[in-house]
Amino acid sequence: MFERFTADARAVVVSAQAVARESGARAIDGRHLLLGLTEAAGPATEAMTSVGLDPVRLALDLRTELSSGGLDAAALASVGIDLAAVRASADEVFGQGALDRVRRSPVKGHLPFTADAKKSLELALREAVRLHTSRIDGAMLLLGTLRGTGSPAELDLSRALAEVGSTPEALRRAVERAVAEAS
Amino acid sequence: MSDALLLAAGEDPRQGLQAVRAVRELADRLEHLQVERARGLGWSWQEIADALGVSKQAVHKKYGRRI
């Protein structure tokens, strides 16, 4: 699959792998790929900026979310658990930063992709076919993420877009415009 | 978030599943800390296993080498 990827797109995949490993994840999911996209200058970040989405800010939010190692404060709050309160009491009994100390250790070797990450890579390929480009670059990866409706990455991206008063559709059009101008 | 949005989110199994996953992660970490502390206070593996409601073998297998 990766033979048609540009150097930039490959770098995104490599960086997604590194972030996933650092955070103790067992697999690379779409959010790791999205983080890689937000941290690489290119058509994807340019399109984000053009619809008012700050890639640096999104990258920061994604890093925070992903480095929690599955300890998702929002998800816990949805069932009435206040992670900050649990943290405070754990710190008191077991010492400062106790909850983070016992996180799973990083995995060695190559990490597999989750189903949603594979899906978004496949969708990127399909977007390239649709837009008549032979190379998969960051723009195609971003379009692939946008097409993967309901995936964690797409949900995060949609939420971030809504926060700045934009929409996935607007971002998709911005990416497509950039692709059309470049060709 | 509007009531309509909250309602929609509550109906989506994804959010519920994410919550289950986060609760499990939190429980795992708290278990690790508690087992570690109990061992430090001189508890036997059997006592810890009884308190957790699992077998001694299960606790020892999970934490024997880590703690």
mmCIF file of C-alpha atoms in Angstrom:
data_model
loop_
_atom_site.group_PDB
_atom_site.id
_atom_site.type_symbol
_atom_site.label_atom_id
_atom_site.label_comp_id
_atom_site.label_asym_id
_atom_site.label_seq_id
_atom_site.Cartn_x
_atom_site.Cartn_y
_atom_site.Cartn_z
ATOM 1 C CA MET A 1 0.000 0.000 0.000
ATOM 2 C CA PHE A 2 2.768 2.451 0.939
ATOM 3 C CA GLU A 3 4.614 2.346 -2.387
ATOM 4 C CA ARG A 4 2.377 5.133 -3.729
ATOM 5 C CA PHE A 5 2.907 7.322 -0.648
ATOM 6 C CA THR A 6 4.927 10.526 -0.993
ATOM 7 C CA ALA A 7 7.871 11.089 1.359
ATOM 8 C CA ASP A 8 5.659 13.432 3.428
ATOM 9 C CA ALA A 9 2.910 10.856 3.788
ATOM 10 C CA ARG A 10 5.433 8.200 4.791
ATOM 11 C CA ALA A 11 6.804 10.570 7.425
ATOM 12 C CA VAL A 12 3.267 10.950 8.796
ATOM 13 C CA VAL A 13 2.946 7.177 9.168
ATOM 14 C CA VAL A 14 6.387 6.904 10.789
ATOM 15 C CA SER A 15 5.596 9.674 13.258
ATOM 16 C CA ALA A 16 2.189 8.099 14.042
ATOM 17 C CA GLN A 17 4.021 4.883 14.868
ATOM 18 C CA ALA A 18 6.442 6.708 17.170
ATOM 19 C CA VAL A 19 3.691 8.554 19.056
ATOM 20 C CA ALA A 20 1.646 5.377 19.461
ATOM 21 C CA ARG A 21 4.653 3.534 20.874
ATOM 22 C CA GLU A 22 5.621 6.344 23.270
ATOM 23 C CA SER A 23 2.148 6.470 24.734
ATOM 24 C CA GLY A 24 2.038 2.734 25.385
ATOM 25 C CA ALA A 25 -0.643 2.117 22.740
ATOM 26 C CA ARG A 26 -0.919 -1.409 21.358
ATOM 27 C CA ALA A 27 -1.804 -0.228 17.857
ATOM 28 C CA ILE A 28 -1.739 2.848 15.622
ATOM 29 C CA ASP A 29 -5.168 4.366 15.283
ATOM 30 C CA GLY A 30 -6.465 7.162 13.079
ATOM 31 C CA ARG A 31 -5.761 9.801 15.722
ATOM 32 C CA HIS A 32 -2.045 8.969 15.634
ATOM 33 C CA LEU A 33 -2.144 9.505 11.870
ATOM 34 C CA LEU A 34 -4.079 12.744 12.287
ATOM 35 C CA LEU A 35 -1.511 13.959 14.807
ATOM 36 C CA GLY A 36 1.246 13.180 12.302
ATOM 37 C CA LEU A 37 -0.654 15.223 9.718
ATOM 38 C CA THR A 38 -1.086 18.234 11.993
ATOM 39 C CA GLU A 39 2.612 18.291 12.829
ATOM 40 C CA ALA A 40 3.907 18.194 9.251
ATOM 41 C CA ALA A 41 3.857 21.345 7.142
ATOM 42 C CA GLY A 42 2.113 20.594 3.850
ATOM 43 C CA PRO A 43 -1.198 20.690 1.999
ATOM 44 C CA ALA A 44 -3.070 19.161 4.970
ATOM 45 C CA THR A 45 -2.029 21.811 7.497
ATOM 46 C CA GLU A 46 -2.474 24.570 4.906
ATOM 47 C CA ALA A 47 -6.061 23.452 4.314
ATOM 48 C CA MET A 48 -6.694 23.324 8.077
ATOM 49 C CA THR A 49 -5.375 26.846 8.508
ATOM 50 C CA SER A 50 -7.487 28.127 5.599
ATOM 51 C CA VAL A 51 -10.705 27.081 7.383
ATOM 52 C CA GLY A 52 -9.576 28.615 10.679
ATOM 53 C CA LEU A 53 -8.354 25.425 12.332
ATOM 54 C CA ASP A 54 -4.995 25.854 14.059
ATOM 55 C CA PRO A 55 -2.955 22.680 13.428
ATOM 56 C CA VAL A 56 -0.628 23.427 16.355
ATOM 57 C CA ARG A 57 -3.550 23.633 18.751
ATOM 58 C CA LEU A 58 -5.127 20.460 17.354
ATOM 59 C CA ALA A 59 -1.780 18.669 17.635
ATOM 60 C CA LEU A 60 -1.517 19.697 21.277
ATOM 61 C CA ASP A 61 -5.041 18.465 22.057
ATOM 62 C CA LEU A 62 -4.396 15.175 20.282
ATOM 63 C CA ARG A 63 -1.109 14.666 22.113
ATOM 64 C CA THR A 64 -2.820 15.261 25.449
ATOM 65 C CA GLU A 65 -5.591 12.829 24.568
ATOM 66 C CA LEU A 66 -3.244 10.152 23.246
ATOM 67 C CA SER A 67 -0.662 10.418 26.021
ATOM 68 C CA SER A 68 -3.334 9.622 28.588
ATOM 69 C CA GLY A 69 -2.788 5.970 27.628
ATOM 70 C CA GLY A 70 -6.498 5.156 27.626
ATOM 71 C CA LEU A 71 -7.303 7.176 30.735
ATOM 72 C CA ASP A 72 -9.819 9.345 28.895
ATOM 73 C CA ALA A 73 -11.163 12.023 31.257
ATOM 74 C CA ALA A 74 -14.177 12.854 29.056
ATOM 75 C CA ALA A 75 -15.202 9.198 28.725
ATOM 76 C CA LEU A 76 -14.897 8.723 32.492
ATOM 77 C CA ALA A 77 -16.945 11.857 33.127
ATOM 78 C CA SER A 78 -19.706 10.439 30.917
ATOM 79 C CA VAL A 79 -20.254 7.683 33.507
ATOM 80 C CA GLY A 80 -19.878 10.034 36.456
ATOM 81 C CA ILE A 81 -16.217 9.482 37.299
ATOM 82 C CA ASP A 82 -14.217 12.610 38.044
ATOM 83 C CA LEU A 83 -10.688 11.723 36.929
ATOM 84 C CA ALA A 84 -9.217 14.811 38.595
ATOM 85 C CA ALA A 85 -10.698 13.716 41.928
ATOM 86 C CA VAL A 86 -9.429 10.150 41.513
ATOM 87 C CA ARG A 87 -6.010 11.530 40.606
ATOM 88 C CA ALA A 88 -5.932 13.742 43.685
ATOM 89 C CA SER A 89 -6.784 10.885 46.035
ATOM 90 C CA ALA A 90 -4.320 8.529 44.308
ATOM 91 C CA ASP A 91 -1.596 11.157 44.651
ATOM 92 C CA GLU A 92 -2.389 11.424 48.346
ATOM 93 C CA VAL A 93 -2.248 7.692 49.074
ATOM 94 C CA PHE A 94 0.389 6.509 46.593
ATOM 95 C CA GLY A 95 2.465 9.626 45.967
ATOM 96 C CA GLN A 96 2.554 12.306 43.282
ATOM 97 C CA GLY A 97 1.825 11.108 39.737
ATOM 98 C CA ALA A 98 0.994 7.567 40.900
ATOM 99 C CA LEU A 99 -1.614 6.923 38.202
ATOM 100 C CA ASP A 100 0.831 7.808 35.448
ATOM 101 C CA ARG A 101 3.640 5.770 36.985
ATOM 102 C CA VAL A 102 1.740 2.502 36.520
ATOM 103 C CA ARG A 103 0.803 3.024 32.876
ATOM 104 C CA ARG A 104 1.602 0.214 30.487
ATOM 105 C CA SER A 105 5.150 0.152 29.234
ATOM 106 C CA PRO A 106 5.885 0.908 25.574
ATOM 107 C CA VAL A 107 5.791 -1.991 23.131
ATOM 108 C CA LYS A 108 8.865 -2.886 21.103
ATOM 109 C CA GLY A 109 8.795 -3.520 17.378
ATOM 110 C CA HIS A 110 6.240 -2.531 14.775
ATOM 111 C CA LEU A 111 2.742 -1.735 15.939
ATOM 112 C CA PRO A 112 -0.229 -2.863 13.850
ATOM 113 C CA PHE A 113 -2.877 -0.442 12.569
ATOM 114 C CA THR A 114 -6.333 -0.506 14.109
ATOM 115 C CA ALA A 115 -9.252 -1.230 11.772
ATOM 116 C CA ASP A 116 -10.196 2.462 11.642
ATOM 117 C CA ALA A 117 -6.637 3.505 10.732
ATOM 118 C CA LYS A 118 -6.521 0.901 7.938
ATOM 119 C CA LYS A 119 -9.873 2.132 6.744
ATOM 120 C CA SER A 120 -8.695 5.743 6.596
ATOM 121 C CA LEU A 121 -5.558 4.711 4.647
ATOM 122 C CA GLU A 122 -7.773 2.816 2.195
ATOM 123 C CA LEU A 123 -10.061 5.821 1.909
ATOM 124 C CA ALA A 124 -7.005 8.006 1.207
ATOM 125 C CA LEU A 125 -6.167 5.669 -1.660
ATOM 126 C CA ARG A 126 -9.720 5.925 -2.960
ATOM 127 C CA GLU A 127 -9.643 9.730 -2.711
ATOM 128 C CA ALA A 128 -6.471 9.761 -4.801
ATOM 129 C CA VAL A 129 -8.206 7.685 -7.478
ATOM 130 C CA ARG A 130 -11.259 9.954 -7.367
ATOM 131 C CA LEU A 131 -9.124 13.091 -7.731
ATOM 132 C CA HIS A 132 -6.957 11.514 -10.453
ATOM 133 C CA THR A 133 -3.668 11.810 -8.579
ATOM 134 C CA SER A 134 -1.313 8.867 -8.556
ATOM 135 C CA ARG A 135 0.473 9.832 -5.351
ATOM 136 C CA ILE A 136 -0.859 9.585 -1.814
ATOM 137 C CA ASP A 137 0.261 12.697 0.053
ATOM 138 C CA GLY A 138 -0.829 14.411 3.270
ATOM 139 C CA ALA A 139 -3.843 15.923 1.508
ATOM 140 C CA MET A 140 -5.139 12.458 0.571
ATOM 141 C CA LEU A 141 -4.529 11.180 4.106
ATOM 142 C CA LEU A 142 -6.569 14.080 5.475
ATOM 143 C CA LEU A 143 -9.378 13.415 2.995
ATOM 144 C CA GLY A 144 -9.270 9.751 3.999
ATOM 145 C CA THR A 145 -9.656 10.723 7.651
ATOM 146 C CA LEU A 146 -12.591 12.996 6.818
ATOM 147 C CA ARG A 147 -14.307 10.171 4.893
ATOM 148 C CA GLY A 148 -13.984 7.769 7.805
ATOM 149 C CA THR A 149 -17.176 9.013 9.444
ATOM 150 C CA GLY A 150 -17.509 7.989 13.067
ATOM 151 C CA SER A 151 -13.869 6.994 13.604
ATOM 152 C CA PRO A 152 -12.117 8.461 16.677
ATOM 153 C CA ALA A 153 -9.941 10.625 14.412
ATOM 154 C CA GLU A 154 -12.892 11.918 12.407
ATOM 155 C CA LEU A 155 -14.830 12.669 15.599
ATOM 156 C CA ASP A 156 -11.896 14.629 17.051
ATOM 157 C CA LEU A 157 -11.402 16.501 13.805
ATOM 158 C CA SER A 158 -15.106 17.324 13.481
ATOM 159 C CA ARG A 159 -15.205 18.529 17.076
ATOM 160 C CA ALA A 160 -12.159 20.756 16.543
ATOM 161 C CA LEU A 161 -13.710 22.146 13.349
ATOM 162 C CA ALA A 162 -17.007 22.864 15.123
ATOM 163 C CA GLU A 163 -15.112 24.728 17.849
ATOM 164 C CA VAL A 164 -13.744 27.184 15.292
ATOM 165 C CA GLY A 165 -17.088 27.456 13.494
ATOM 166 C CA SER A 166 -16.110 25.327 10.512
ATOM 167 C CA THR A 167 -17.247 21.972 9.148
ATOM 168 C CA PRO A 168 -15.691 18.766 7.735
ATOM 169 C CA GLU A 169 -17.274 19.672 4.398
ATOM 170 C CA ALA A 170 -15.513 23.064 4.352
ATOM 171 C CA LEU A 171 -12.180 21.406 5.148
ATOM 172 C CA ARG A 172 -12.748 18.808 2.441
ATOM 173 C CA ARG A 173 -13.405 21.556 -0.114
ATOM 174 C CA ALA A 174 -10.283 23.434 1.029
ATOM 175 C CA VAL A 175 -8.138 20.330 0.569
ATOM 176 C CA GLU A 176 -9.630 19.635 -2.848
ATOM 177 C CA ARG A 177 -8.995 23.232 -3.913
ATOM 178 C CA ALA A 178 -5.363 22.958 -2.831
ATOM 179 C CA VAL A 179 -5.003 19.706 -4.768
ATOM 180 C CA ALA A 180 -6.560 21.251 -7.883
ATOM 181 C CA GLU A 181 -4.247 24.282 -7.675
ATOM 182 C CA ALA A 182 -1.151 22.137 -7.261
ATOM 183 C CA SER A 183 -1.884 19.963 -10.282
ATOM 184 C CA MET B 1 -23.447 21.072 24.553
ATOM 185 C CA SER B 2 -27.180 21.226 23.837
ATOM 186 C CA ASP B 3 -29.646 18.671 25.260
ATOM 187 C CA ALA B 4 -30.215 17.298 21.776
ATOM 188 C CA LEU B 5 -26.498 16.705 21.331
ATOM 189 C CA LEU B 6 -26.179 15.038 24.718
ATOM 190 C CA LEU B 7 -29.088 12.766 23.878
ATOM 191 C CA ALA B 8 -27.558 11.823 20.552
ATOM 192 C CA ALA B 9 -24.192 11.113 22.166
ATOM 193 C CA GLY B 10 -25.856 8.955 24.821
ATOM 194 C CA GLU B 11 -27.494 6.843 22.144
ATOM 195 C CA ASP B 12 -24.219 6.191 20.358
ATOM 196 C CA PRO B 13 -22.698 2.893 21.569
ATOM 197 C CA ARG B 14 -19.257 4.251 20.721
ATOM 198 C CA GLN B 15 -19.316 6.686 23.623
ATOM 199 C CA GLY B 16 -20.508 4.002 26.006
ATOM 200 C CA LEU B 17 -17.792 1.637 24.820
ATOM 201 C CA GLN B 18 -15.132 4.318 25.197
ATOM 202 C CA ALA B 19 -16.329 4.880 28.758
ATOM 203 C CA VAL B 20 -16.055 1.149 29.517
ATOM 204 C CA ARG B 21 -12.523 1.124 28.140
ATOM 205 C CA ALA B 22 -11.494 4.131 30.228
ATOM 206 C CA VAL B 23 -13.049 2.667 33.385
ATOM 207 C CA ARG B 24 -11.164 -0.591 32.778
ATOM 208 C CA GLU B 25 -7.881 1.287 32.313
ATOM 209 C CA LEU B 26 -8.497 3.255 35.500
ATOM 210 C CA ALA B 27 -9.396 0.086 37.438
ATOM 211 C CA ASP B 28 -6.232 -1.656 36.172
ATOM 212 C CA ARG B 29 -4.022 1.178 37.331
ATOM 213 C CA LEU B 30 -5.695 1.455 40.733
ATOM 214 C CA GLU B 31 -5.397 -2.305 41.170
ATOM 215 C CA HIS B 32 -1.681 -2.137 40.410
ATOM 216 C CA LEU B 33 -1.170 0.656 42.969
ATOM 217 C CA GLN B 34 -3.245 -1.085 45.632
ATOM 218 C CA VAL B 35 -1.539 -4.454 45.166
ATOM 219 C CA GLU B 36 1.859 -2.770 45.300
ATOM 220 C CA ARG B 37 0.933 -0.967 48.513
ATOM 221 C CA ALA B 38 -0.538 -4.084 50.125
ATOM 222 C CA ARG B 39 2.646 -6.044 49.350
ATOM 223 C CA GLY B 40 4.664 -3.180 50.809
ATOM 224 C CA LEU B 41 2.605 -3.440 53.981
ATOM 225 C CA GLY B 42 3.389 -7.146 54.197
ATOM 226 C CA TRP B 43 0.180 -8.650 52.814
ATOM 227 C CA SER B 44 0.466 -12.164 51.382
ATOM 228 C CA TRP B 45 -0.591 -12.899 47.799
ATOM 229 C CA GLN B 46 -3.438 -14.979 49.253
ATOM 230 C CA GLU B 47 -4.765 -12.057 51.303
ATOM 231 C CA ILE B 48 -4.623 -9.760 48.278
ATOM 232 C CA ALA B 49 -6.323 -12.373 46.095
ATOM 233 C CA ASP B 50 -9.134 -12.820 48.631
ATOM 234 C CA ALA B 51 -9.719 -9.067 48.811
ATOM 235 C CA LEU B 52 -9.825 -8.805 45.000
ATOM 236 C CA GLY B 53 -12.037 -11.876 44.698
ATOM 237 C CA VAL B 54 -9.652 -13.741 42.409
ATOM 238 C CA SER B 55 -7.300 -16.710 42.787
ATOM 239 C CA LYS B 56 -3.852 -16.367 44.347
ATOM 240 C CA GLN B 57 -2.356 -17.719 41.124
ATOM 241 C CA ALA B 58 -4.065 -14.997 39.099
ATOM 242 C CA VAL B 59 -2.684 -12.174 41.254
ATOM 243 C CA HIS B 60 0.772 -13.654 41.442
ATOM 244 C CA LYS B 61 0.907 -14.239 37.702
ATOM 245 C CA LYS B 62 -0.129 -10.641 37.002
ATOM 246 C CA TYR B 63 2.059 -8.874 39.571
ATOM 247 C CA GLY B 64 4.634 -11.388 40.849
ATOM 248 C CA ARG B 65 7.389 -10.168 38.538
ATOM 249 C CA ARG B 66 6.380 -6.481 38.459
ATOM 250 C CA ILE B 67 6.139 -5.803 42.191
#
